[in-house]
Amino acid sequence: MKKLILFVFLVAAMVSSANAQVIDLLHYQPEQNYFVLNFPPGSIAVSRFEVERPASLHELNVWFSPAQGATNGDSAYVYLFGREGGGAYPILLQPLATFKAWLPVETNTLVRFAFQDPKPAFTRPTSFFIGVQVLGENMKVRMDRYTQTPACATAEGDSMYTSSFWQPVQPPYIPYGAHFSGGVAMNNWYIGAKVEYMTPPESMFTEATMLAGVNAMPDGKRISWGDYDSDGYQDMIYGSHLYKNDGDGTFTDIAATVGYDGGSDVNMFADIDNDGDLDIVCQPENILYINEDGSFTKDTEPGFGMSRNTTAMAFADYDMDKFIDLFVANGEFLYAQNPQNPNDSALVRGAAWESFFYGNTQNGKFRDIKGSVLGGYRAGDYGRHPYNTQQRVNGYRPITGANWADIDGDGDLDLYATNNRLQPNYVFENQGNGFLREVAALHGLQGVMKTDPNYVGLFGNSRGCDVVDYDNDGDVDIMVGEAVEPWNLGAGDRTGVWANSGPPNNQFGQIANTTSKLGFNMYDGDVAWGDFDNDGLYDVFITPGENCFNASLYKQNPDQSFTMLSYEAGIDAVNSLGAAWADYDNDGDLDLAVAVETGLKLYRNDMAATGNWVAFNLRSIHSNSYAIGAKIEVVAGATTYTRWVTAGKGAGSQNPYTQHVGLGTAASIDQVNIRWPDGKTLTLDDVEINKIHDIIEQPPVSVDDNPVAPLAMQLQQNYPNPFSQSSHASTRISWELTAAADVKVQIFDTRGALVSTLVDDRQNAGLHAYEWDGRTDAGISVSSGSYRYVLTVNGETASRSLIVVK
């Protein structure tokens, strides 16, 4: 038998043969009760295989039999295809390896196609395909007589996710670049493989679902984090469940005891009445739960319109009246009747239910203001009739994700929304006058417009999104999850990062080769950025949002490339959509919650070594209470880490209000700059690392002691005061300078003795602050009692008193 091997490595890394286990992968029943199909010459029999952990591929094998009456042999090709998008069948037909063989007519046996060293290796669980193509009519591939069973069972059912398929290929019978257009084989091909499994590494994350007491049955597709009772620990909403964080690594479902009697598709924490605690909004059921000292009062008439198939929510105080407003995105929900059968109808693809932009009326109610505020949002003939594709259907673009973010860098929040069904995405830019103008094209954020004659003018199938400063250059960047329809491969976009060029134009462009760095998935549903290893670089978790596809965790490398670590992390999230990071155990690293088809999964971060970190809880007095829209800059050495306080992201999940910053190897923080939503700024010096800081915007200064000295400075009352001095407590001392000056801040006891010098430096004009932990310059804790802090600016002094309690 002649053999020609054309081999391309699946991955650059090879797997060690230590602690190996060689097994056979096959789907057929190896018995003699087989039959053969009379395919046209050149057709390809395809089988999909899954490897459960790192493995090397030793061989491909196929049972061949001669056709009845055959008198001659045939040439055959055996192809190795990669995961090809991760679906049930190969959609690209791009071989990674090819064997060519001559099959004599007497061949009626298992033929093995062995790989020579170095053998191809899989560094993590994945799928691959074997395709067998006979160029004549004399030799056939055997098939058993057992009906295939879908390998991935879903609630909706997915009959395509079986293992054996067939693909017709026309002369010259070369499958390179062809699109799969065949069908499901009813039975199993006699096609197999031999792999050598390796010992898996220790996982970085531990699935703590049951240990944490959140072993919920399926009850939603999205996750929301928020500290509803202000005890310093992140609580969680999952469908109809409200999980209170008990502070010891466990949760208690308190929904029934606090008045949360059921959620909806999308549920989020938000301070609707601006009273300092988190309420809950549920869509599309139009329910508002008002938080009243830890219990909830249900309001079923908050002024919301009729929503259908809500896909996302996002909050922002767009008009700066201190009360947050709400954007509700609705997806496809229009149906068309079958003209041949009045009792039959089908979903109209591309035409969605209208979305809503609700203005907060400041009395606990909302009203839809999109008609007067969202310029460029309107209905159109976006849908195609399911029974007549030439007929258009009126509706709205199907929005699948939404984030408020400062797209243009002017300090206020703009609205970014992703659209499905090959339609451009939205950017509604805040004009600062109560009006938002649609400007996605001006910023390059519509998506990739196609120039292929078959798809000219079309865009992608954008799904979830998340907005962060992923490259630490001070402006917002966006990751967009994309879906690729197998029947429209040329029209779909690939998931990737859209990087911001920064001022003055804030142009966005998809980073070159991002899609190859992230790999290619047919379906990416939602995106969750988070620095899980605290190295100062955002990593990203991407869920599929579709049946039978797995989620992926990518670590960002210093060169802004990405390495998939799903397997090493120990995360298994098939059929997942909602995902959000949060440090639920307050140990300084980010944990992950994922909503999968079988319920909620909680992954605790148990990495042995991570970098330093800092976290902030902001509370505002002059703006909305949770400071949505505030910007935090953490300066540590040569790097500035930027965070924005947001509420609601992507495809309907919610990050916590707490802003977590990984610092890598930085041993200290030089400065923290906070820009509050109303534009006021605060500078904090000597901020302690590896600690969660509660920063409360100071109210206007009142006359007390001697807080004001001739207009050159203002000294504000420390907060909190009194403060409980402990290893985890501090009080913030703030002052404002009208011009650059030499500044000294000192603490004295009641006898006038110096306790500590906090600041002795030259500072610029603006608001400054220092977090004092109640210790002397020697690091000794002070006793309970009264103390005085004195601000000296260019020889002028101002002072206030503070109280320390044990």
Tab-separated table of C-alpha atoms in Angstrom, residues 513-519 561-562:
chain	number	residue	atom	x	y	z
A	513	ASN	CA	-5.245	38.335	13.741
A	514	THR	CA	-7.310	38.566	16.935
A	515	THR	CA	-9.555	35.835	15.585
A	516	SER	CA	-6.645	33.503	14.953
A	517	LYS	CA	-5.256	34.252	18.412
A	518	LEU	CA	-8.620	33.363	19.926
A	519	GLY	CA	-9.315	30.431	17.649
A	561	SER	CA	-2.089	37.648	22.151
A	562	PHE	CA	-4.283	35.088	23.898
